[in-house]
Every structure is written in C-alpha cells, then in structure tokens.
mmCIF file of N, CA and C in Angstrom:
data_model
loop_
_atom_site.group_PDB
_atom_site.id
_atom_site.type_symbol
_atom_site.label_atom_id
_atom_site.label_comp_id
_atom_site.label_asym_id
_atom_site.label_seq_id
_atom_site.Cartn_x
_atom_site.Cartn_y
_atom_site.Cartn_z
ATOM 1 N N UNK A 244 3.490 -36.058 -23.510
ATOM 2 C CA UNK A 244 4.114 -36.075 -22.212
ATOM 3 C C UNK A 244 5.290 -35.094 -22.164
ATOM 4 N N UNK A 245 6.019 -34.998 -23.279
ATOM 5 C CA UNK A 245 7.160 -34.097 -23.348
ATOM 6 C C UNK A 245 6.717 -32.643 -23.197
ATOM 7 N N UNK A 246 5.562 -32.302 -23.736
ATOM 8 C CA UNK A 246 5.043 -30.935 -23.640
ATOM 9 C C UNK A 246 4.752 -30.587 -22.183
ATOM 10 N N UNK A 247 4.180 -31.513 -21.437
ATOM 11 C CA UNK A 247 3.882 -31.275 -20.029
ATOM 12 C C UNK A 247 5.167 -31.066 -19.237
ATOM 13 N N UNK A 248 6.187 -31.841 -19.502
ATOM 14 C CA UNK A 248 7.453 -31.720 -18.790
ATOM 15 C C UNK A 248 8.138 -30.401 -19.128
ATOM 16 N N UNK A 249 8.084 -29.990 -20.391
ATOM 17 C CA UNK A 249 8.751 -28.757 -20.812
ATOM 18 C C UNK A 249 8.078 -27.543 -20.185
ATOM 19 N N UNK A 250 6.742 -27.506 -20.215
ATOM 20 C CA UNK A 250 6.040 -26.330 -19.707
ATOM 21 C C UNK A 250 5.940 -26.294 -18.187
ATOM 22 N N UNK A 251 5.963 -27.412 -17.526
ATOM 23 C CA UNK A 251 5.870 -27.397 -16.071
ATOM 24 C C UNK A 251 7.239 -27.387 -15.406
ATOM 25 N N UNK A 252 8.304 -27.556 -16.152
ATOM 26 C CA UNK A 252 9.645 -27.569 -15.569
ATOM 27 C C UNK A 252 10.009 -26.239 -14.947
ATOM 28 N N UNK A 253 9.677 -25.123 -15.624
ATOM 29 C CA UNK A 253 10.007 -23.819 -15.054
ATOM 30 C C UNK A 253 9.108 -23.489 -13.877
ATOM 31 N N UNK A 254 7.871 -23.913 -13.918
ATOM 32 C CA UNK A 254 6.963 -23.645 -12.806
ATOM 33 C C UNK A 254 7.345 -24.481 -11.584
ATOM 34 N N UNK A 255 7.791 -25.691 -11.800
ATOM 35 C CA UNK A 255 8.165 -26.529 -10.672
ATOM 36 C C UNK A 255 9.477 -26.071 -10.057
ATOM 37 N N UNK A 256 10.341 -25.419 -10.842
ATOM 38 C CA UNK A 256 11.604 -24.939 -10.328
ATOM 39 C C UNK A 256 11.467 -23.682 -9.489
ATOM 40 N N UNK A 257 10.304 -23.077 -9.542
ATOM 41 C CA UNK A 257 10.076 -21.834 -8.803
ATOM 42 C C UNK A 257 9.726 -22.163 -7.354
ATOM 43 N N UNK A 258 10.497 -21.615 -6.418
ATOM 44 C CA UNK A 258 10.258 -21.924 -5.013
ATOM 45 C C UNK A 258 9.390 -20.871 -4.345
ATOM 46 N N UNK A 259 9.558 -19.610 -4.695
ATOM 47 C CA UNK A 259 8.784 -18.531 -4.106
ATOM 48 C C UNK A 259 7.987 -17.825 -5.187
ATOM 49 N N UNK A 260 6.830 -17.300 -4.798
ATOM 50 C CA UNK A 260 6.011 -16.548 -5.733
ATOM 51 C C UNK A 260 6.751 -15.267 -6.082
ATOM 52 N N UNK A 261 6.944 -15.019 -7.349
ATOM 53 C CA UNK A 261 7.605 -13.805 -7.798
ATOM 54 C C UNK A 261 9.053 -13.973 -8.181
ATOM 55 N N UNK A 262 9.587 -15.193 -8.151
ATOM 56 C CA UNK A 262 10.988 -15.398 -8.531
ATOM 57 C C UNK A 262 11.251 -14.996 -9.980
ATOM 58 N N UNK A 263 10.263 -15.119 -10.835
ATOM 59 C CA UNK A 263 10.485 -14.818 -12.252
ATOM 60 C C UNK A 263 10.648 -13.321 -12.494
ATOM 61 N N UNK A 264 10.298 -12.486 -11.512
ATOM 62 C CA UNK A 264 10.411 -11.043 -11.683
ATOM 63 C C UNK A 264 11.746 -10.488 -11.197
ATOM 64 N N UNK A 265 12.601 -11.315 -10.648
ATOM 65 C CA UNK A 265 13.882 -10.828 -10.149
ATOM 66 C C UNK A 265 14.741 -10.328 -11.308
ATOM 67 N N UNK A 266 15.403 -9.197 -11.082
ATOM 68 C CA UNK A 266 16.290 -8.568 -12.066
ATOM 69 C C UNK A 266 15.564 -8.192 -13.351
ATOM 70 N N UNK A 267 14.307 -7.771 -13.244
ATOM 71 C CA UNK A 267 13.543 -7.293 -14.398
ATOM 72 C C UNK A 267 12.988 -5.910 -14.093
ATOM 73 N N UNK A 268 12.254 -5.374 -15.056
ATOM 74 C CA UNK A 268 11.640 -4.058 -14.883
ATOM 75 C C UNK A 268 10.524 -4.089 -13.846
ATOM 76 N N UNK A 269 9.921 -5.246 -13.615
ATOM 77 C CA UNK A 269 8.854 -5.356 -12.617
ATOM 78 C C UNK A 269 9.410 -5.094 -11.223
ATOM 79 N N UNK A 270 10.569 -5.638 -10.947
ATOM 80 C CA UNK A 270 11.193 -5.405 -9.640
ATOM 81 C C UNK A 270 11.469 -3.913 -9.438
ATOM 82 N N UNK A 271 11.990 -3.260 -10.464
ATOM 83 C CA UNK A 271 12.251 -1.824 -10.373
ATOM 84 C C UNK A 271 10.949 -1.038 -10.244
ATOM 85 N N UNK A 272 9.905 -1.472 -10.956
ATOM 86 C CA UNK A 272 8.615 -0.787 -10.878
ATOM 87 C C UNK A 272 7.980 -0.873 -9.508
ATOM 88 N N UNK A 273 8.084 -2.027 -8.866
ATOM 89 C CA UNK A 273 7.538 -2.185 -7.518
ATOM 90 C C UNK A 273 8.262 -1.255 -6.553
ATOM 91 N N UNK A 274 9.579 -1.174 -6.683
ATOM 92 C CA UNK A 274 10.342 -0.285 -5.808
ATOM 93 C C UNK A 274 9.982 1.181 -6.028
ATOM 94 N N UNK A 275 9.799 1.579 -7.281
ATOM 95 C CA UNK A 275 9.475 2.977 -7.592
ATOM 96 C C UNK A 275 8.082 3.343 -7.091
ATOM 97 N N UNK A 276 7.103 2.473 -7.328
ATOM 98 C CA UNK A 276 5.722 2.767 -6.934
ATOM 99 C C UNK A 276 5.604 2.867 -5.415
ATOM 100 N N UNK A 277 6.159 1.920 -4.700
ATOM 101 C CA UNK A 277 6.040 1.965 -3.247
ATOM 102 C C UNK A 277 6.901 3.066 -2.631
ATOM 103 N N UNK A 278 8.025 3.380 -3.257
ATOM 104 C CA UNK A 278 8.826 4.504 -2.782
ATOM 105 C C UNK A 278 8.094 5.825 -2.968
ATOM 106 N N UNK A 279 7.425 5.977 -4.099
ATOM 107 C CA UNK A 279 6.648 7.197 -4.337
ATOM 108 C C UNK A 279 5.455 7.275 -3.397
ATOM 109 N N UNK A 280 4.825 6.149 -3.135
ATOM 110 C CA UNK A 280 3.693 6.132 -2.224
ATOM 111 C C UNK A 280 4.109 6.566 -0.825
ATOM 112 N N UNK A 281 5.211 6.039 -0.363
ATOM 113 C CA UNK A 281 5.678 6.407 0.977
ATOM 114 C C UNK A 281 6.245 7.819 1.006
ATOM 115 N N UNK A 282 6.967 8.192 -0.036
ATOM 116 C CA UNK A 282 7.619 9.490 -0.056
ATOM 117 C C UNK A 282 6.680 10.657 -0.283
ATOM 118 N N UNK A 283 5.614 10.447 -1.039
ATOM 119 C CA UNK A 283 4.674 11.526 -1.343
ATOM 120 C C UNK A 283 3.345 11.382 -0.618
ATOM 121 N N UNK A 284 2.909 10.165 -0.411
ATOM 122 C CA UNK A 284 1.587 9.934 0.177
ATOM 123 C C UNK A 284 1.488 10.307 1.637
ATOM 124 N N UNK A 285 2.460 9.900 2.414
ATOM 125 C CA UNK A 285 2.407 10.200 3.846
ATOM 126 C C UNK A 285 2.482 11.695 4.148
ATOM 127 N N UNK A 286 3.422 12.438 3.586
ATOM 128 C CA UNK A 286 3.425 13.881 3.882
ATOM 129 C C UNK A 286 2.180 14.600 3.359
ATOM 130 N N UNK A 287 1.689 14.191 2.201
ATOM 131 C CA UNK A 287 0.499 14.851 1.646
ATOM 132 C C UNK A 287 -0.718 14.613 2.539
ATOM 133 N N UNK A 288 -0.908 13.399 2.994
ATOM 134 C CA UNK A 288 -2.065 13.143 3.854
ATOM 135 C C UNK A 288 -1.922 13.840 5.197
ATOM 136 N N UNK A 289 -0.703 13.935 5.705
ATOM 137 C CA UNK A 289 -0.509 14.652 6.969
ATOM 138 C C UNK A 289 -0.821 16.146 6.810
ATOM 139 N N UNK A 290 -0.493 16.734 5.658
ATOM 140 C CA UNK A 290 -0.824 18.138 5.399
ATOM 141 C C UNK A 290 -2.332 18.316 5.364
ATOM 142 N N UNK A 291 -3.034 17.395 4.689
ATOM 143 C CA UNK A 291 -4.486 17.508 4.610
ATOM 144 C C UNK A 291 -5.151 17.310 5.974
ATOM 145 N N UNK A 292 -4.631 16.399 6.770
ATOM 146 C CA UNK A 292 -5.169 16.207 8.122
ATOM 147 C C UNK A 292 -4.964 17.470 8.955
ATOM 148 N N UNK A 293 -3.787 18.042 8.884
ATOM 149 C CA UNK A 293 -3.520 19.272 9.636
ATOM 150 C C UNK A 293 -4.369 20.440 9.172
ATOM 151 N N UNK A 294 -4.520 20.580 7.863
ATOM 152 C CA UNK A 294 -5.320 21.678 7.321
ATOM 153 C C UNK A 294 -6.790 21.549 7.709
ATOM 154 N N UNK A 295 -7.323 20.340 7.610
ATOM 155 C CA UNK A 295 -8.735 20.163 7.955
ATOM 156 C C UNK A 295 -8.947 20.276 9.464
ATOM 157 N N UNK A 296 -7.966 19.875 10.268
ATOM 158 C CA UNK A 296 -8.073 20.061 11.719
ATOM 159 C C UNK A 296 -8.077 21.527 12.102
ATOM 160 N N UNK A 297 -7.228 22.307 11.452
ATOM 161 C CA UNK A 297 -7.223 23.750 11.710
ATOM 162 C C UNK A 297 -8.524 24.414 11.279
ATOM 163 N N UNK A 298 -9.058 24.009 10.140
ATOM 164 C CA UNK A 298 -10.322 24.607 9.698
ATOM 165 C C UNK A 298 -11.470 24.203 10.617
ATOM 166 N N UNK A 299 -11.390 23.016 11.216
ATOM 167 C CA UNK A 299 -12.413 22.616 12.181
ATOM 168 C C UNK A 299 -12.332 23.475 13.445
ATOM 169 N N UNK A 300 -11.114 23.747 13.898
ATOM 170 C CA UNK A 300 -10.967 24.579 15.096
ATOM 171 C C UNK A 300 -11.390 26.024 14.836
ATOM 172 N N UNK A 301 -11.182 26.527 13.641
ATOM 173 C CA UNK A 301 -11.534 27.907 13.319
ATOM 174 C C UNK A 301 -13.019 28.098 13.068
ATOM 175 N N UNK A 302 -13.756 27.043 12.786
ATOM 176 C CA UNK A 302 -15.178 27.143 12.464
ATOM 177 C C UNK A 302 -16.027 26.947 13.713
ATOM 178 N N UNK A 303 -15.696 27.634 14.774
ATOM 179 C CA UNK A 303 -16.357 27.389 16.058
ATOM 180 C C UNK A 303 -17.816 27.834 16.072
ATOM 181 N N UNK A 304 -18.167 28.895 15.379
ATOM 182 C CA UNK A 304 -19.529 29.398 15.481
ATOM 183 C C UNK A 304 -20.448 28.999 14.340
ATOM 184 N N UNK A 305 -19.899 28.578 13.236
ATOM 185 C CA UNK A 305 -20.708 28.293 12.055
ATOM 186 C C UNK A 305 -20.880 26.781 11.898
ATOM 187 N N UNK A 306 -22.105 26.284 12.041
ATOM 188 C CA UNK A 306 -22.310 24.825 11.945
ATOM 189 C C UNK A 306 -22.033 24.272 10.547
ATOM 190 N N UNK A 307 -22.258 25.059 9.500
ATOM 191 C CA UNK A 307 -21.974 24.570 8.146
ATOM 192 C C UNK A 307 -20.475 24.381 7.944
ATOM 193 N N UNK A 308 -19.690 25.328 8.432
ATOM 194 C CA UNK A 308 -18.239 25.194 8.321
ATOM 195 C C UNK A 308 -17.728 24.045 9.184
ATOM 196 N N UNK A 309 -18.341 23.836 10.342
ATOM 197 C CA UNK A 309 -17.935 22.710 11.199
ATOM 198 C C UNK A 309 -18.204 21.381 10.505
ATOM 199 N N UNK A 310 -19.374 21.247 9.895
ATOM 200 C CA UNK A 310 -19.711 19.996 9.210
ATOM 201 C C UNK A 310 -18.778 19.744 8.028
ATOM 202 N N UNK A 311 -18.482 20.806 7.284
ATOM 203 C CA UNK A 311 -17.586 20.657 6.146
ATOM 204 C C UNK A 311 -16.169 20.305 6.612
ATOM 205 N N UNK A 312 -15.713 20.964 7.665
ATOM 206 C CA UNK A 312 -14.375 20.677 8.190
ATOM 207 C C UNK A 312 -14.323 19.272 8.790
ATOM 208 N N UNK A 313 -15.384 18.832 9.447
ATOM 209 C CA UNK A 313 -15.432 17.476 10.008
ATOM 210 C C UNK A 313 -15.382 16.437 8.890
ATOM 211 N N UNK A 314 -16.126 16.705 7.823
ATOM 212 C CA UNK A 314 -16.117 15.787 6.677
ATOM 213 C C UNK A 314 -14.722 15.717 6.057
ATOM 214 N N UNK A 315 -14.078 16.878 5.886
ATOM 215 C CA UNK A 315 -12.721 16.897 5.341
ATOM 216 C C UNK A 315 -11.738 16.166 6.249
ATOM 217 N N UNK A 316 -11.893 16.323 7.546
ATOM 218 C CA UNK A 316 -11.010 15.649 8.496
ATOM 219 C C UNK A 316 -11.190 14.137 8.429
ATOM 220 N N UNK A 317 -12.427 13.691 8.353
ATOM 221 C CA UNK A 317 -12.681 12.249 8.262
ATOM 222 C C UNK A 317 -12.113 11.680 6.965
ATOM 223 N N UNK A 318 -12.316 12.380 5.857
ATOM 224 C CA UNK A 318 -11.784 11.895 4.579
ATOM 225 C C UNK A 318 -10.257 11.913 4.571
ATOM 226 N N UNK A 319 -9.656 12.893 5.212
ATOM 227 C CA UNK A 319 -8.197 12.931 5.302
ATOM 228 C C UNK A 319 -7.667 11.767 6.122
ATOM 229 N N UNK A 320 -8.339 11.455 7.216
ATOM 230 C CA UNK A 320 -7.908 10.324 8.041
ATOM 231 C C UNK A 320 -8.111 8.996 7.317
ATOM 232 N N UNK A 321 -9.179 8.887 6.530
ATOM 233 C CA UNK A 321 -9.377 7.679 5.729
ATOM 234 C C UNK A 321 -8.248 7.552 4.701
ATOM 235 N N UNK A 322 -7.865 8.652 4.071
ATOM 236 C CA UNK A 322 -6.747 8.627 3.131
ATOM 237 C C UNK A 322 -5.453 8.233 3.792
ATOM 238 N N UNK A 323 -5.216 8.738 4.993
ATOM 239 C CA UNK A 323 -4.025 8.354 5.745
ATOM 240 C C UNK A 323 -4.046 6.855 6.058
ATOM 241 N N UNK A 324 -5.209 6.343 6.421
ATOM 242 C CA UNK A 324 -5.330 4.912 6.689
ATOM 243 C C UNK A 324 -5.058 4.066 5.459
ATOM 244 N N UNK A 325 -5.518 4.524 4.298
ATOM 245 C CA UNK A 325 -5.274 3.791 3.055
ATOM 246 C C UNK A 325 -3.781 3.760 2.732
ATOM 247 N N UNK A 326 -3.114 4.889 2.894
ATOM 248 C CA UNK A 326 -1.676 4.944 2.607
ATOM 249 C C UNK A 326 -0.905 4.045 3.574
ATOM 250 N N UNK A 327 -1.225 4.107 4.849
ATOM 251 C CA UNK A 327 -0.524 3.280 5.837
ATOM 252 C C UNK A 327 -0.806 1.802 5.585
ATOM 253 N N UNK A 328 -2.039 1.464 5.243
ATOM 254 C CA UNK A 328 -2.376 0.069 4.949
ATOM 255 C C UNK A 328 -1.644 -0.423 3.698
ATOM 256 N N UNK A 329 -1.502 0.440 2.706
ATOM 257 C CA UNK A 329 -0.776 0.039 1.501
ATOM 258 C C UNK A 329 0.696 -0.201 1.796
ATOM 259 N N UNK A 330 1.242 0.497 2.761
ATOM 260 C CA UNK A 330 2.642 0.300 3.114
ATOM 261 C C UNK A 330 2.815 -0.955 3.969
ATOM 262 N N UNK A 331 1.862 -1.227 4.848
ATOM 263 C CA UNK A 331 1.978 -2.344 5.791
ATOM 264 C C UNK A 331 1.485 -3.663 5.183
ATOM 265 N N UNK A 332 0.588 -3.607 4.218
ATOM 266 C CA UNK A 332 -0.040 -4.814 3.672
ATOM 267 C C UNK A 332 0.949 -5.831 3.102
ATOM 268 N N UNK A 333 1.968 -5.431 2.334
ATOM 269 C CA UNK A 333 2.886 -6.470 1.832
ATOM 270 C C UNK A 333 3.574 -7.264 2.938
ATOM 271 N N UNK A 334 3.913 -6.606 4.012
ATOM 272 C CA UNK A 334 4.547 -7.322 5.133
ATOM 273 C C UNK A 334 3.560 -8.281 5.788
ATOM 274 N N UNK A 335 2.313 -7.845 5.951
ATOM 275 C CA UNK A 335 1.304 -8.732 6.532
ATOM 276 C C UNK A 335 1.028 -9.938 5.645
ATOM 277 N N UNK A 336 0.965 -9.712 4.341
ATOM 278 C CA UNK A 336 0.717 -10.816 3.414
ATOM 279 C C UNK A 336 1.891 -11.786 3.420
ATOM 280 N N UNK A 337 3.105 -11.269 3.505
ATOM 281 C CA UNK A 337 4.283 -12.132 3.562
ATOM 282 C C UNK A 337 4.291 -12.973 4.832
ATOM 283 N N UNK A 338 3.974 -12.361 5.964
ATOM 284 C CA UNK A 338 3.916 -13.118 7.224
ATOM 285 C C UNK A 338 2.838 -14.192 7.168
ATOM 286 N N UNK A 339 1.683 -13.858 6.607
ATOM 287 C CA UNK A 339 0.613 -14.831 6.479
ATOM 288 C C UNK A 339 1.035 -15.962 5.555
ATOM 289 N N UNK A 340 1.679 -15.626 4.447
ATOM 290 C CA UNK A 340 2.129 -16.656 3.511
ATOM 291 C C UNK A 340 3.157 -17.581 4.117
ATOM 292 N N UNK A 341 4.044 -17.035 4.921
ATOM 293 C CA UNK A 341 5.040 -17.886 5.584
ATOM 294 C C UNK A 341 4.382 -18.872 6.543
ATOM 295 N N UNK A 342 3.329 -18.448 7.219
ATOM 296 C CA UNK A 342 2.637 -19.342 8.151
ATOM 297 C C UNK A 342 1.821 -20.393 7.431
ATOM 298 N N UNK A 343 1.290 -20.055 6.268
ATOM 299 C CA UNK A 343 0.466 -21.003 5.524
ATOM 300 C C UNK A 343 1.321 -22.006 4.768
ATOM 301 N N UNK A 344 2.500 -21.580 4.330
ATOM 302 C CA UNK A 344 3.378 -22.529 3.650
ATOM 303 C C UNK A 344 3.852 -22.077 2.287
ATOM 304 N N UNK A 345 3.561 -20.874 1.876
ATOM 305 C CA UNK A 345 4.119 -20.373 0.635
ATOM 306 C C UNK A 345 4.804 -19.046 0.932
ATOM 307 N N UNK A 346 5.710 -18.667 0.073
ATOM 308 C CA UNK A 346 6.453 -17.450 0.318
ATOM 309 C C UNK A 346 6.548 -16.591 -0.918
ATOM 310 N N UNK A 347 6.853 -15.333 -0.709
ATOM 311 C CA UNK A 347 7.076 -14.414 -1.809
ATOM 312 C C UNK A 347 8.560 -14.177 -1.947
ATOM 313 N N UNK A 348 8.983 -13.931 -3.150
ATOM 314 C CA UNK A 348 10.384 -13.664 -3.407
ATOM 315 C C UNK A 348 10.773 -12.308 -2.820
ATOM 316 N N UNK A 349 12.026 -12.167 -2.441
ATOM 317 C CA UNK A 349 12.507 -10.914 -1.871
ATOM 318 C C UNK A 349 12.523 -9.786 -2.893
ATOM 319 N N UNK A 350 12.564 -10.120 -4.176
ATOM 320 C CA UNK A 350 12.669 -9.056 -5.170
ATOM 321 C C UNK A 350 11.315 -8.393 -5.454
ATOM 322 N N UNK A 351 10.210 -8.932 -5.019
ATOM 323 C CA UNK A 351 8.925 -8.259 -5.196
ATOM 324 C C UNK A 351 8.358 -7.733 -3.892
ATOM 325 N N UNK A 352 9.123 -7.822 -2.827
ATOM 326 C CA UNK A 352 8.718 -7.235 -1.558
ATOM 327 C C UNK A 352 9.198 -5.781 -1.549
ATOM 328 N N UNK A 353 8.291 -4.819 -1.461
ATOM 329 C CA UNK A 353 8.688 -3.431 -1.662
ATOM 330 C C UNK A 353 9.556 -2.840 -0.564
ATOM 331 N N UNK A 354 9.355 -3.201 0.710
ATOM 332 C CA UNK A 354 10.131 -2.575 1.779
ATOM 333 C C UNK A 354 10.897 -3.618 2.539
#
C-alpha cells in the first residue's frame, strides 16, 4: 500500500498536463522549436508560394510548364497550411481541453 501512495502522490498532485516540465529543458525546447517554426517556416512558405505563382503566370503558352507550376503552387499552399496548422493547433487543443475538463500547463504552451 505504501508503494502505491508513494508513486501516485506526485501524479495526484499534478493539476495540469505538463506541470512536470516547468523550468526544465523541455520548456525551453518547446519555445525554441515553435519559435523557429514561426520565424523560418512562414516566410519560407510565402517565398515558395510567390515563386510558384510567378512561374504559373509566366508559363502561359506551355502546358507542361503550367502543370508543373500548378503542382508547385498546390504543394506550396499545402506547406503553408501545415505551418499555420502547427502554429494554431496548440491553442485549439488547449481550448478543447478546457471545455472537456483537463488543462495543459502554461509552460508547455508554445505561444
């Protein structure tokens, strides 16, 4: 019985998911990864969207170039969607968790 009390005492004391990561390297890692994603991912995908859009406009007479530029444009927009979803997803998950009855700690929320 003592073993159950000792091992479940720290788990029962935890109120939010992720409290054990506060003031550790995990908290710093989450901030670095999401900061790099927002700082590098958004401008890079916008450059690719612009470049593929320009190549689509320039390929007016050649159907092969149009198809290739259209494919590049679609893939660039999918990449932009992935980056935006990765930035917005933690907030959506936190809102959903609050409505369901569990919460995440502030130290593992990236933005």
